[in-house]
JSON list of C-alpha atoms in Angstrom, two decimals:
[
{"chain": "A", "resi": 1, "resn": "MET", "atom": "CA", "xyz": [0.00, 0.00, 0.00]},
{"chain": "A", "resi": 2, "resn": "SER", "atom": "CA", "xyz": [2.89, 2.34, 0.51]},
{"chain": "A", "resi": 3, "resn": "LEU", "atom": "CA", "xyz": [3.61, 2.24, -3.24]},
{"chain": "A", "resi": 4, "resn": "ILE", "atom": "CA", "xyz": [0.11, 3.50, -4.05]},
{"chain": "A", "resi": 5, "resn": "ARG", "atom": "CA", "xyz": [0.47, 6.27, -1.49]},
{"chain": "A", "resi": 6, "resn": "ARG", "atom": "CA", "xyz": [3.77, 7.33, -2.99]},
{"chain": "A", "resi": 7, "resn": "ILE", "atom": "CA", "xyz": [2.28, 7.48, -6.49]},
{"chain": "A", "resi": 8, "resn": "ALA", "atom": "CA", "xyz": [-0.70, 9.48, -5.24]},
{"chain": "A", "resi": 9, "resn": "ARG", "atom": "CA", "xyz": [1.60, 11.93, -3.49]},
{"chain": "A", "resi": 10, "resn": "LEU", "atom": "CA", "xyz": [3.70, 12.35, -6.66]},
{"chain": "A", "resi": 11, "resn": "LEU", "atom": "CA", "xyz": [0.57, 13.01, -8.70]},
{"chain": "A", "resi": 12, "resn": "ARG", "atom": "CA", "xyz": [-0.68, 15.59, -6.19]},
{"chain": "A", "resi": 13, "resn": "THR", "atom": "CA", "xyz": [2.70, 17.33, -6.21]},
{"chain": "A", "resi": 14, "resn": "TRP", "atom": "CA", "xyz": [2.83, 17.30, -9.98]},
{"chain": "A", "resi": 15, "resn": "LYS", "atom": "CA", "xyz": [-0.76, 18.56, -10.21]},
{"chain": "A", "resi": 16, "resn": "ASN", "atom": "CA", "xyz": [-0.11, 21.48, -7.84]},
{"chain": "A", "resi": 17, "resn": "GLN", "atom": "CA", "xyz": [3.12, 22.58, -9.53]},
{"chain": "A", "resi": 18, "resn": "PRO", "atom": "CA", "xyz": [2.86, 25.46, -12.02]},
{"chain": "A", "resi": 19, "resn": "ARG", "atom": "CA", "xyz": [3.25, 24.38, -15.63]},
{"chain": "A", "resi": 20, "resn": "PHE", "atom": "CA", "xyz": [5.53, 27.27, -16.44]},
{"chain": "A", "resi": 21, "resn": "GLY", "atom": "CA", "xyz": [8.22, 28.81, -14.33]},
{"chain": "A", "resi": 22, "resn": "THR", "atom": "CA", "xyz": [6.86, 32.36, -14.63]},
{"chain": "A", "resi": 23, "resn": "PRO", "atom": "CA", "xyz": [3.23, 33.09, -13.77]},
{"chain": "A", "resi": 24, "resn": "GLY", "atom": "CA", "xyz": [1.20, 34.19, -16.84]},
{"chain": "A", "resi": 25, "resn": "LEU", "atom": "CA", "xyz": [3.68, 32.63, -19.26]},
{"chain": "A", "resi": 26, "resn": "GLY", "atom": "CA", "xyz": [1.07, 30.11, -20.45]},
{"chain": "A", "resi": 27, "resn": "LEU", "atom": "CA", "xyz": [-1.32, 32.84, -21.55]},
{"chain": "A", "resi": 28, "resn": "ALA", "atom": "CA", "xyz": [1.49, 34.71, -23.30]},
{"chain": "A", "resi": 29, "resn": "LEU", "atom": "CA", "xyz": [2.48, 31.53, -25.15]},
{"chain": "A", "resi": 30, "resn": "VAL", "atom": "CA", "xyz": [-1.11, 30.91, -26.29]},
{"chain": "A", "resi": 31, "resn": "LEU", "atom": "CA", "xyz": [-1.40, 34.51, -27.54]},
{"chain": "A", "resi": 32, "resn": "MET", "atom": "CA", "xyz": [1.88, 34.24, -29.45]},
{"chain": "A", "resi": 33, "resn": "ILE", "atom": "CA", "xyz": [0.76, 31.02, -31.16]},
{"chain": "A", "resi": 34, "resn": "ALA", "atom": "CA", "xyz": [-2.57, 32.63, -32.13]},
{"chain": "A", "resi": 35, "resn": "ALA", "atom": "CA", "xyz": [-0.74, 35.66, -33.58]},
{"chain": "A", "resi": 36, "resn": "VAL", "atom": "CA", "xyz": [1.54, 33.42, -35.67]},
{"chain": "A", "resi": 37, "resn": "VAL", "atom": "CA", "xyz": [-1.43, 31.47, -37.01]},
{"chain": "A", "resi": 38, "resn": "LEU", "atom": "CA", "xyz": [-3.26, 34.69, -37.95]},
{"chain": "A", "resi": 39, "resn": "LEU", "atom": "CA", "xyz": [-0.17, 36.06, -39.71]},
{"chain": "A", "resi": 40, "resn": "LEU", "atom": "CA", "xyz": [0.23, 32.86, -41.68]},
{"chain": "A", "resi": 41, "resn": "LEU", "atom": "CA", "xyz": [-3.42, 32.91, -42.73]},
{"chain": "A", "resi": 42, "resn": "ALA", "atom": "CA", "xyz": [-3.26, 36.59, -43.72]},
{"chain": "A", "resi": 43, "resn": "SER", "atom": "CA", "xyz": [-0.13, 36.20, -45.83]},
{"chain": "A", "resi": 44, "resn": "GLY", "atom": "CA", "xyz": [-1.31, 33.05, -47.64]},
{"chain": "A", "resi": 45, "resn": "PRO", "atom": "CA", "xyz": [-1.89, 32.98, -51.41]},
{"chain": "A", "resi": 46, "resn": "LYS", "atom": "CA", "xyz": [-4.83, 35.12, -52.57]},
{"chain": "A", "resi": 47, "resn": "THR", "atom": "CA", "xyz": [-5.38, 33.21, -55.82]},
{"chain": "A", "resi": 48, "resn": "ALA", "atom": "CA", "xyz": [-5.25, 29.61, -56.81]},
{"chain": "A", "resi": 49, "resn": "PRO", "atom": "CA", "xyz": [-1.74, 28.46, -57.66]},
{"chain": "A", "resi": 50, "resn": "THR", "atom": "CA", "xyz": [-1.05, 28.31, -61.37]},
{"chain": "A", "resi": 51, "resn": "PRO", "atom": "CA", "xyz": [-0.16, 24.89, -62.71]},
{"chain": "A", "resi": 52, "resn": "PRO", "atom": "CA", "xyz": [3.36, 24.50, -64.04]},
{"chain": "A", "resi": 53, "resn": "ARG", "atom": "CA", "xyz": [3.69, 25.21, -67.73]},
{"chain": "A", "resi": 54, "resn": "SER", "atom": "CA", "xyz": [4.39, 22.33, -70.00]},
{"chain": "A", "resi": 55, "resn": "THR", "atom": "CA", "xyz": [7.37, 22.56, -72.30]},
{"chain": "A", "resi": 56, "resn": "GLN", "atom": "CA", "xyz": [5.53, 20.57, -74.94]},
{"chain": "A", "resi": 57, "resn": "PRO", "atom": "CA", "xyz": [3.39, 22.45, -77.45]},
{"chain": "A", "resi": 58, "resn": "ALA", "atom": "CA", "xyz": [-0.36, 22.11, -77.06]},
{"chain": "A", "resi": 59, "resn": "PRO", "atom": "CA", "xyz": [-1.95, 19.60, -79.41]},
{"chain": "A", "resi": 60, "resn": "ARG", "atom": "CA", "xyz": [-3.45, 21.17, -82.49]},
{"chain": "A", "resi": 61, "resn": "VAL", "atom": "CA", "xyz": [-7.19, 21.05, -82.62]},
{"chain": "A", "resi": 62, "resn": "PRO", "atom": "CA", "xyz": [-8.56, 21.07, -86.15]},
{"chain": "A", "resi": 63, "resn": "GLU", "atom": "CA", "xyz": [-10.65, 24.11, -86.92]},
{"chain": "A", "resi": 64, "resn": "PRO", "atom": "CA", "xyz": [-14.31, 23.37, -87.51]},
{"chain": "A", "resi": 65, "resn": "ARG", "atom": "CA", "xyz": [-15.18, 23.49, -91.16]},
{"chain": "A", "resi": 66, "resn": "ALA", "atom": "CA", "xyz": [-17.93, 25.74, -92.29]},
{"chain": "A", "resi": 67, "resn": "PRO", "atom": "CA", "xyz": [-20.89, 23.86, -93.76]},
{"chain": "A", "resi": 68, "resn": "GLU", "atom": "CA", "xyz": [-20.82, 23.77, -97.49]},
{"chain": "A", "resi": 69, "resn": "PRO", "atom": "CA", "xyz": [-23.45, 26.04, -98.97]},
{"chain": "A", "resi": 70, "resn": "VAL", "atom": "CA", "xyz": [-26.32, 24.20, -100.55]},
{"chain": "A", "resi": 71, "resn": "PRO", "atom": "CA", "xyz": [-26.92, 25.47, -104.06]},
{"chain": "A", "resi": 72, "resn": "PRO", "atom": "CA", "xyz": [-30.46, 26.70, -104.60]},
{"chain": "A", "resi": 73, "resn": "LEU", "atom": "CA", "xyz": [-32.61, 24.15, -106.28]},
{"chain": "A", "resi": 74, "resn": "ALA", "atom": "CA", "xyz": [-33.56, 25.05, -109.80]},
{"chain": "A", "resi": 75, "resn": "PRO", "atom": "CA", "xyz": [-37.32, 24.85, -110.10]},
{"chain": "A", "resi": 76, "resn": "GLU", "atom": "CA", "xyz": [-38.76, 22.65, -112.78]},
{"chain": "A", "resi": 77, "resn": "PRO", "atom": "CA", "xyz": [-40.73, 24.24, -115.60]},
{"chain": "A", "resi": 78, "resn": "ALA", "atom": "CA", "xyz": [-43.99, 23.16, -113.97]},
{"chain": "A", "resi": 79, "resn": "ALA", "atom": "CA", "xyz": [-42.99, 24.98, -110.77]},
{"chain": "A", "resi": 80, "resn": "VAL", "atom": "CA", "xyz": [-42.24, 28.13, -112.71]},
{"chain": "A", "resi": 81, "resn": "GLU", "atom": "CA", "xyz": [-45.68, 27.92, -114.22]},
{"chain": "A", "resi": 82, "resn": "GLY", "atom": "CA", "xyz": [-47.01, 28.03, -110.65]},
{"chain": "A", "resi": 83, "resn": "LYS", "atom": "CA", "xyz": [-47.86, 24.81, -108.88]},
{"chain": "A", "resi": 84, "resn": "CYS", "atom": "CA", "xyz": [-48.63, 26.76, -105.69]},
{"chain": "A", "resi": 85, "resn": "PRO", "atom": "CA", "xyz": [-49.55, 30.31, -106.68]},
{"chain": "A", "resi": 86, "resn": "LYS", "atom": "CA", "xyz": [-51.39, 30.82, -103.34]},
{"chain": "A", "resi": 87, "resn": "GLY", "atom": "CA", "xyz": [-49.27, 28.33, -101.34]},
{"chain": "A", "resi": 88, "resn": "CYS", "atom": "CA", "xyz": [-49.90, 24.61, -100.79]},
{"chain": "A", "resi": 89, "resn": "ASP", "atom": "CA", "xyz": [-50.70, 22.65, -97.64]},
{"chain": "A", "resi": 90, "resn": "VAL", "atom": "CA", "xyz": [-48.67, 19.67, -98.87]},
{"chain": "A", "resi": 91, "resn": "PRO", "atom": "CA", "xyz": [-45.48, 20.23, -100.86]},
{"chain": "A", "resi": 92, "resn": "PRO", "atom": "CA", "xyz": [-45.77, 19.23, -104.52]},
{"chain": "A", "resi": 93, "resn": "PRO", "atom": "CA", "xyz": [-42.72, 17.51, -106.01]},
{"chain": "A", "resi": 94, "resn": "ASP", "atom": "CA", "xyz": [-39.79, 19.90, -106.43]},
{"chain": "A", "resi": 95, "resn": "CYS", "atom": "CA", "xyz": [-41.33, 22.64, -104.26]},
{"chain": "A", "resi": 96, "resn": "TYR", "atom": "CA", "xyz": [-38.99, 23.24, -101.35]},
{"chain": "A", "resi": 97, "resn": "ILE", "atom": "CA", "xyz": [-39.74, 26.74, -100.03]},
{"chain": "A", "resi": 98, "resn": "LYS", "atom": "CA", "xyz": [-41.31, 26.75, -96.55]},
{"chain": "A", "resi": 99, "resn": "GLY", "atom": "CA", "xyz": [-43.63, 29.63, -95.63]},
{"chain": "A", "resi": 100, "resn": "ASN", "atom": "CA", "xyz": [-43.62, 29.96, -91.85]},
{"chain": "A", "resi": 101, "resn": "VAL", "atom": "CA", "xyz": [-45.55, 32.35, -89.55]},
{"chain": "A", "resi": 102, "resn": "SER", "atom": "CA", "xyz": [-43.36, 33.62, -86.68]},
{"chain": "A", "resi": 103, "resn": "LYS", "atom": "CA", "xyz": [-44.49, 34.09, -83.08]},
{"chain": "A", "resi": 104, "resn": "LYS", "atom": "CA", "xyz": [-44.91, 37.80, -83.85]},
{"chain": "A", "resi": 105, "resn": "GLY", "atom": "CA", "xyz": [-47.15, 36.96, -86.81]},
{"chain": "A", "resi": 106, "resn": "GLU", "atom": "CA", "xyz": [-44.56, 37.74, -89.51]},
{"chain": "A", "resi": 107, "resn": "ARG", "atom": "CA", "xyz": [-44.80, 35.70, -92.70]},
{"chain": "A", "resi": 108, "resn": "ILE", "atom": "CA", "xyz": [-41.29, 34.43, -93.42]},
{"chain": "A", "resi": 109, "resn": "TYR", "atom": "CA", "xyz": [-40.18, 31.94, -96.05]},
{"chain": "A", "resi": 110, "resn": "HIS", "atom": "CA", "xyz": [-37.11, 29.69, -95.82]},
{"chain": "A", "resi": 111, "resn": "VAL", "atom": "CA", "xyz": [-35.17, 28.22, -98.74]},
{"chain": "A", "resi": 112, "resn": "PRO", "atom": "CA", "xyz": [-32.92, 25.13, -98.60]},
{"chain": "A", "resi": 113, "resn": "GLY", "atom": "CA", "xyz": [-29.50, 25.91, -97.15]},
{"chain": "A", "resi": 114, "resn": "GLN", "atom": "CA", "xyz": [-30.65, 28.63, -94.77]},
{"chain": "A", "resi": 115, "resn": "ARG", "atom": "CA", "xyz": [-29.92, 28.34, -91.06]},
{"chain": "A", "resi": 116, "resn": "TYR", "atom": "CA", "xyz": [-33.37, 27.29, -89.80]},
{"chain": "A", "resi": 117, "resn": "TYR", "atom": "CA", "xyz": [-34.65, 25.54, -92.91]},
{"chain": "A", "resi": 118, "resn": "GLU", "atom": "CA", "xyz": [-34.32, 22.01, -91.47]},
{"chain": "A", "resi": 119, "resn": "GLU", "atom": "CA", "xyz": [-36.00, 22.92, -88.14]},
{"chain": "A", "resi": 120, "resn": "THR", "atom": "CA", "xyz": [-38.91, 24.74, -89.75]},
{"chain": "A", "resi": 121, "resn": "VAL", "atom": "CA", "xyz": [-42.10, 22.67, -89.70]},
{"chain": "A", "resi": 122, "resn": "ILE", "atom": "CA", "xyz": [-45.06, 23.77, -91.82]},
{"chain": "A", "resi": 123, "resn": "SER", "atom": "CA", "xyz": [-48.46, 23.68, -90.09]},
{"chain": "A", "resi": 124, "resn": "PRO", "atom": "CA", "xyz": [-51.26, 24.48, -92.57]},
{"chain": "A", "resi": 125, "resn": "GLY", "atom": "CA", "xyz": [-53.64, 25.13, -89.65]},
{"chain": "A", "resi": 126, "resn": "LYS", "atom": "CA", "xyz": [-51.51, 28.18, -88.74]},
{"chain": "A", "resi": 127, "resn": "ASP", "atom": "CA", "xyz": [-51.71, 29.64, -92.28]},
{"chain": "A", "resi": 128, "resn": "GLU", "atom": "CA", "xyz": [-48.27, 28.25, -93.13]},
{"chain": "A", "resi": 129, "resn": "ALA", "atom": "CA", "xyz": [-47.66, 26.96, -96.66]},
{"chain": "A", "resi": 130, "resn": "TRP", "atom": "CA", "xyz": [-45.24, 25.52, -99.20]},
{"chain": "A", "resi": 131, "resn": "PHE", "atom": "CA", "xyz": [-44.16, 27.46, -102.28]},
{"chain": "A", "resi": 132, "resn": "CYS", "atom": "CA", "xyz": [-42.37, 26.46, -105.48]},
{"chain": "A", "resi": 133, "resn": "THR", "atom": "CA", "xyz": [-40.71, 29.79, -106.19]},
{"chain": "A", "resi": 134, "resn": "GLU", "atom": "CA", "xyz": [-39.64, 32.80, -104.17]},
{"chain": "A", "resi": 135, "resn": "GLU", "atom": "CA", "xyz": [-41.77, 34.94, -106.46]},
{"chain": "A", "resi": 136, "resn": "GLU", "atom": "CA", "xyz": [-44.87, 33.00, -105.37]},
{"chain": "A", "resi": 137, "resn": "ALA", "atom": "CA", "xyz": [-43.99, 33.52, -101.71]},
{"chain": "A", "resi": 138, "resn": "ARG", "atom": "CA", "xyz": [-43.34, 37.28, -102.15]},
{"chain": "A", "resi": 139, "resn": "ALA", "atom": "CA", "xyz": [-46.50, 37.68, -104.21]},
{"chain": "A", "resi": 140, "resn": "ASN", "atom": "CA", "xyz": [-48.48, 36.27, -101.25]},
{"chain": "A", "resi": 141, "resn": "GLY", "atom": "CA", "xyz": [-46.92, 38.68, -98.73]},
{"chain": "A", "resi": 142, "resn": "TRP", "atom": "CA", "xyz": [-44.05, 36.58, -97.39]},
{"chain": "A", "resi": 143, "resn": "ARG", "atom": "CA", "xyz": [-40.50, 37.87, -96.87]},
{"chain": "A", "resi": 144, "resn": "ARG", "atom": "CA", "xyz": [-37.24, 35.93, -97.09]},
{"chain": "A", "resi": 145, "resn": "ALA", "atom": "CA", "xyz": [-35.66, 34.81, -93.78]},
{"chain": "A", "resi": 146, "resn": "LYS", "atom": "CA", "xyz": [-32.73, 37.00, -92.73]},
{"chain": "A", "resi": 147, "resn": "VAL", "atom": "CA", "xyz": [-30.56, 34.07, -91.62]}
]
């Protein structure tokens, strides 16, 4: 039992001893550590680090090729005679001009090769029509698409 008493007395002595030789030194040490941490955080990098540059040239990416222009379709003699003088609900053979009504109510016609020709859908219920020639479309009050 004397061994346990000795250990208890050592622990009490150790517990009651000051951790630092000078009173208040512990608080000063904590404040110094906090100041160093704040200085390190304040002087850190403001931006993301830039990756190291490679000495090899960047691979060449081929430039996108512009779509080849689609030549305008030559109308057949029957189309010139006027297969759709007032516009048709269903396109007759060799009549490729789409008369579309925009959301604003504008009457616009699209010819093959224009930007929105493929996406344009003709709905006869909305007064949209097919034409064989641009003259037919203009004669009925339609204008050519700007793009």
